[in-house]
Amino acid sequence: QVQLVESGGGLVQAGGSLRLSCAASGRTFSSYAMGWFRQAPGKEREFVAALNWSGGITYYADSVKGRFTISRDNAKNTVYLQMNSLKPEDTAVYSCAARSRSSLRTMEDEYDYWGQGTQVTVSS
């Protein structure tokens, strides 16, 4: 059983920073890829960032490139999303996802497991 639990969301002013955490359990993840997605009210869920667990290769959506950083802590089985220079348009529910293959993907239907999400609100 794979479980993903997000934490670290909250309210922040524009220009501020937050770090989201995704604690993964139930499996060894050496062959997995991890992703972060977000969904704002009334909008489709969109890709944010992805990471290859074993190799640490990363990929970002253009909208967050240069501001967000995805990383992992192997000892803690945890994936992070460091979000800097936040904008009001970053407001959304952020969800962690896991894919049981190592190749990076940006489509939500390519992922097998999902967390419940954590709310990020950026005020203007």
mmCIF file of C-alpha atoms in Angstrom:
data_model
loop_
_atom_site.group_PDB
_atom_site.id
_atom_site.type_symbol
_atom_site.label_atom_id
_atom_site.label_comp_id
_atom_site.label_asym_id
_atom_site.label_seq_id
_atom_site.Cartn_x
_atom_site.Cartn_y
_atom_site.Cartn_z
ATOM 1 C CA GLN A 1 0.000 0.000 0.000
ATOM 2 C CA VAL A 2 1.384 3.372 -1.078
ATOM 3 C CA GLN A 3 0.398 6.411 0.957
ATOM 4 C CA LEU A 4 1.216 10.038 0.244
ATOM 5 C CA VAL A 5 0.594 12.766 2.812
ATOM 6 C CA GLU A 6 1.118 16.440 1.992
ATOM 7 C CA SER A 7 1.776 19.179 4.509
ATOM 8 C CA GLY A 8 3.107 22.721 4.669
ATOM 9 C CA GLY A 9 0.347 24.682 2.980
ATOM 10 C CA GLY A 10 -0.973 27.922 4.369
ATOM 11 C CA LEU A 11 -1.526 31.625 3.821
ATOM 12 C CA VAL A 12 1.311 33.802 2.585
ATOM 13 C CA GLN A 13 1.630 37.278 1.096
ATOM 14 C CA ALA A 14 2.712 37.808 -2.481
ATOM 15 C CA GLY A 15 6.476 37.575 -2.731
ATOM 16 C CA GLY A 16 6.721 35.190 0.195
ATOM 17 C CA SER A 17 7.759 31.550 0.388
ATOM 18 C CA LEU A 18 6.389 28.189 1.477
ATOM 19 C CA ARG A 19 7.801 24.675 1.499
ATOM 20 C CA LEU A 20 5.439 21.781 0.893
ATOM 21 C CA SER A 21 6.271 18.249 2.015
ATOM 22 C CA CYS A 22 5.051 14.905 0.678
ATOM 23 C CA ALA A 23 5.715 11.971 3.005
ATOM 24 C CA ALA A 24 5.677 8.683 1.103
ATOM 25 C CA SER A 25 5.271 5.268 2.708
ATOM 26 C CA GLY A 26 4.389 1.660 1.928
ATOM 27 C CA ARG A 27 7.004 0.969 -0.725
ATOM 28 C CA THR A 28 10.590 1.474 -1.749
ATOM 29 C CA PHE A 29 10.526 4.239 -4.330
ATOM 30 C CA SER A 30 13.803 3.792 -6.165
ATOM 31 C CA SER A 31 11.993 3.044 -9.441
ATOM 32 C CA TYR A 32 9.347 5.777 -9.033
ATOM 33 C CA ALA A 33 8.825 9.267 -10.334
ATOM 34 C CA MET A 34 7.110 11.897 -8.183
ATOM 35 C CA GLY A 35 5.057 14.881 -9.216
ATOM 36 C CA TRP A 36 3.371 17.974 -7.844
ATOM 37 C CA PHE A 37 0.100 19.203 -9.337
ATOM 38 C CA ARG A 38 -2.205 22.072 -8.416
ATOM 39 C CA GLN A 39 -5.845 22.937 -8.946
ATOM 40 C CA ALA A 40 -7.472 26.316 -8.454
ATOM 41 C CA PRO A 41 -11.265 26.682 -8.064
ATOM 42 C CA GLY A 42 -13.006 26.361 -11.413
ATOM 43 C CA LYS A 43 -9.838 25.358 -13.237
ATOM 44 C CA GLU A 44 -8.337 22.100 -14.453
ATOM 45 C CA ARG A 45 -5.608 20.457 -12.442
ATOM 46 C CA GLU A 46 -2.243 21.394 -13.874
ATOM 47 C CA PHE A 47 1.262 20.034 -13.684
ATOM 48 C CA VAL A 48 3.781 21.888 -11.525
ATOM 49 C CA ALA A 49 6.962 19.830 -11.156
ATOM 50 C CA ALA A 50 8.289 16.269 -11.356
ATOM 51 C CA LEU A 51 11.290 14.367 -10.044
ATOM 52 C CA ASN A 52 12.891 11.024 -10.799
ATOM 53 C CA TRP A 53 13.422 9.439 -7.399
ATOM 54 C CA SER A 54 16.580 7.474 -8.096
ATOM 55 C CA GLY A 55 18.397 9.951 -10.307
ATOM 56 C CA GLY A 56 17.063 13.265 -9.038
ATOM 57 C CA ILE A 57 16.229 14.540 -12.524
ATOM 58 C CA THR A 58 13.709 17.390 -12.374
ATOM 59 C CA TYR A 59 11.268 19.077 -14.726
ATOM 60 C CA TYR A 60 9.108 22.181 -14.212
ATOM 61 C CA ALA A 61 6.116 23.872 -15.739
ATOM 62 C CA ASP A 62 7.027 27.158 -17.406
ATOM 63 C CA SER A 63 4.772 29.044 -14.996
ATOM 64 C CA VAL A 64 6.911 28.101 -11.978
ATOM 65 C CA LYS A 65 10.363 27.662 -13.481
ATOM 66 C CA GLY A 66 12.922 29.710 -11.590
ATOM 67 C CA ARG A 67 10.628 30.140 -8.574
ATOM 68 C CA PHE A 68 9.842 26.583 -7.437
ATOM 69 C CA THR A 69 12.254 23.751 -6.645
ATOM 70 C CA ILE A 70 11.374 20.070 -6.258
ATOM 71 C CA SER A 71 13.722 17.902 -4.203
ATOM 72 C CA ARG A 72 13.825 14.689 -2.184
ATOM 73 C CA ASP A 73 15.230 13.389 1.087
ATOM 74 C CA ASN A 74 15.909 9.679 0.633
ATOM 75 C CA ALA A 75 16.371 8.999 4.346
ATOM 76 C CA LYS A 76 12.928 10.434 5.118
ATOM 77 C CA ASN A 77 11.115 9.171 1.996
ATOM 78 C CA THR A 78 9.933 12.732 1.542
ATOM 79 C CA VAL A 79 9.582 14.967 -1.508
ATOM 80 C CA TYR A 80 9.557 18.741 -1.143
ATOM 81 C CA LEU A 81 8.329 21.657 -3.180
ATOM 82 C CA GLN A 82 10.069 24.892 -2.246
ATOM 83 C CA MET A 83 7.981 27.809 -3.505
ATOM 84 C CA ASN A 84 9.557 31.265 -3.648
ATOM 85 C CA SER A 85 8.364 34.598 -5.034
ATOM 86 C CA LEU A 86 4.776 33.458 -4.711
ATOM 87 C CA LYS A 87 2.066 35.180 -6.727
ATOM 88 C CA PRO A 88 -1.708 35.335 -6.168
ATOM 89 C CA GLU A 89 -2.167 33.129 -9.243
ATOM 90 C CA ASP A 90 -0.271 30.370 -7.404
ATOM 91 C CA THR A 91 -3.268 29.981 -5.078
ATOM 92 C CA ALA A 92 -4.508 26.389 -5.384
ATOM 93 C CA VAL A 93 -4.739 22.999 -3.740
ATOM 94 C CA TYR A 94 -1.374 21.334 -4.257
ATOM 95 C CA SER A 95 -1.283 17.542 -4.551
ATOM 96 C CA CYS A 96 1.576 15.077 -4.502
ATOM 97 C CA ALA A 97 1.508 12.125 -6.909
ATOM 98 C CA ALA A 98 3.589 8.992 -7.476
ATOM 99 C CA ARG A 99 4.200 7.036 -10.652
ATOM 100 C CA SER A 100 5.465 3.446 -10.498
ATOM 101 C CA ARG A 101 7.984 4.064 -13.261
ATOM 102 C CA SER A 102 11.043 6.245 -13.369
ATOM 103 C CA SER A 103 10.277 8.308 -16.470
ATOM 104 C CA LEU A 104 9.001 11.852 -15.904
ATOM 105 C CA ARG A 105 5.454 12.694 -16.988
ATOM 106 C CA THR A 106 3.274 15.800 -16.882
ATOM 107 C CA MET A 107 -0.201 14.279 -17.366
ATOM 108 C CA GLU A 108 -2.190 13.393 -14.270
ATOM 109 C CA ASP A 109 -3.436 10.105 -15.738
ATOM 110 C CA GLU A 110 0.170 8.890 -15.892
ATOM 111 C CA TYR A 111 0.337 8.788 -12.078
ATOM 112 C CA ASP A 112 -0.833 5.889 -9.926
ATOM 113 C CA TYR A 113 -1.102 7.321 -6.403
ATOM 114 C CA TRP A 114 -2.265 10.647 -4.992
ATOM 115 C CA GLY A 115 -2.279 12.461 -1.696
ATOM 116 C CA GLN A 116 -5.211 14.448 -0.363
ATOM 117 C CA GLY A 117 -3.709 17.838 -1.131
ATOM 118 C CA THR A 118 -2.787 20.924 0.857
ATOM 119 C CA GLN A 119 -4.165 24.436 0.399
ATOM 120 C CA VAL A 120 -1.868 27.284 -0.597
ATOM 121 C CA THR A 121 -3.311 30.786 -0.547
ATOM 122 C CA VAL A 122 -1.300 33.794 -1.715
ATOM 123 C CA SER A 123 -2.729 37.193 -0.836
ATOM 124 C CA SER A 124 -2.118 40.320 -2.896
#
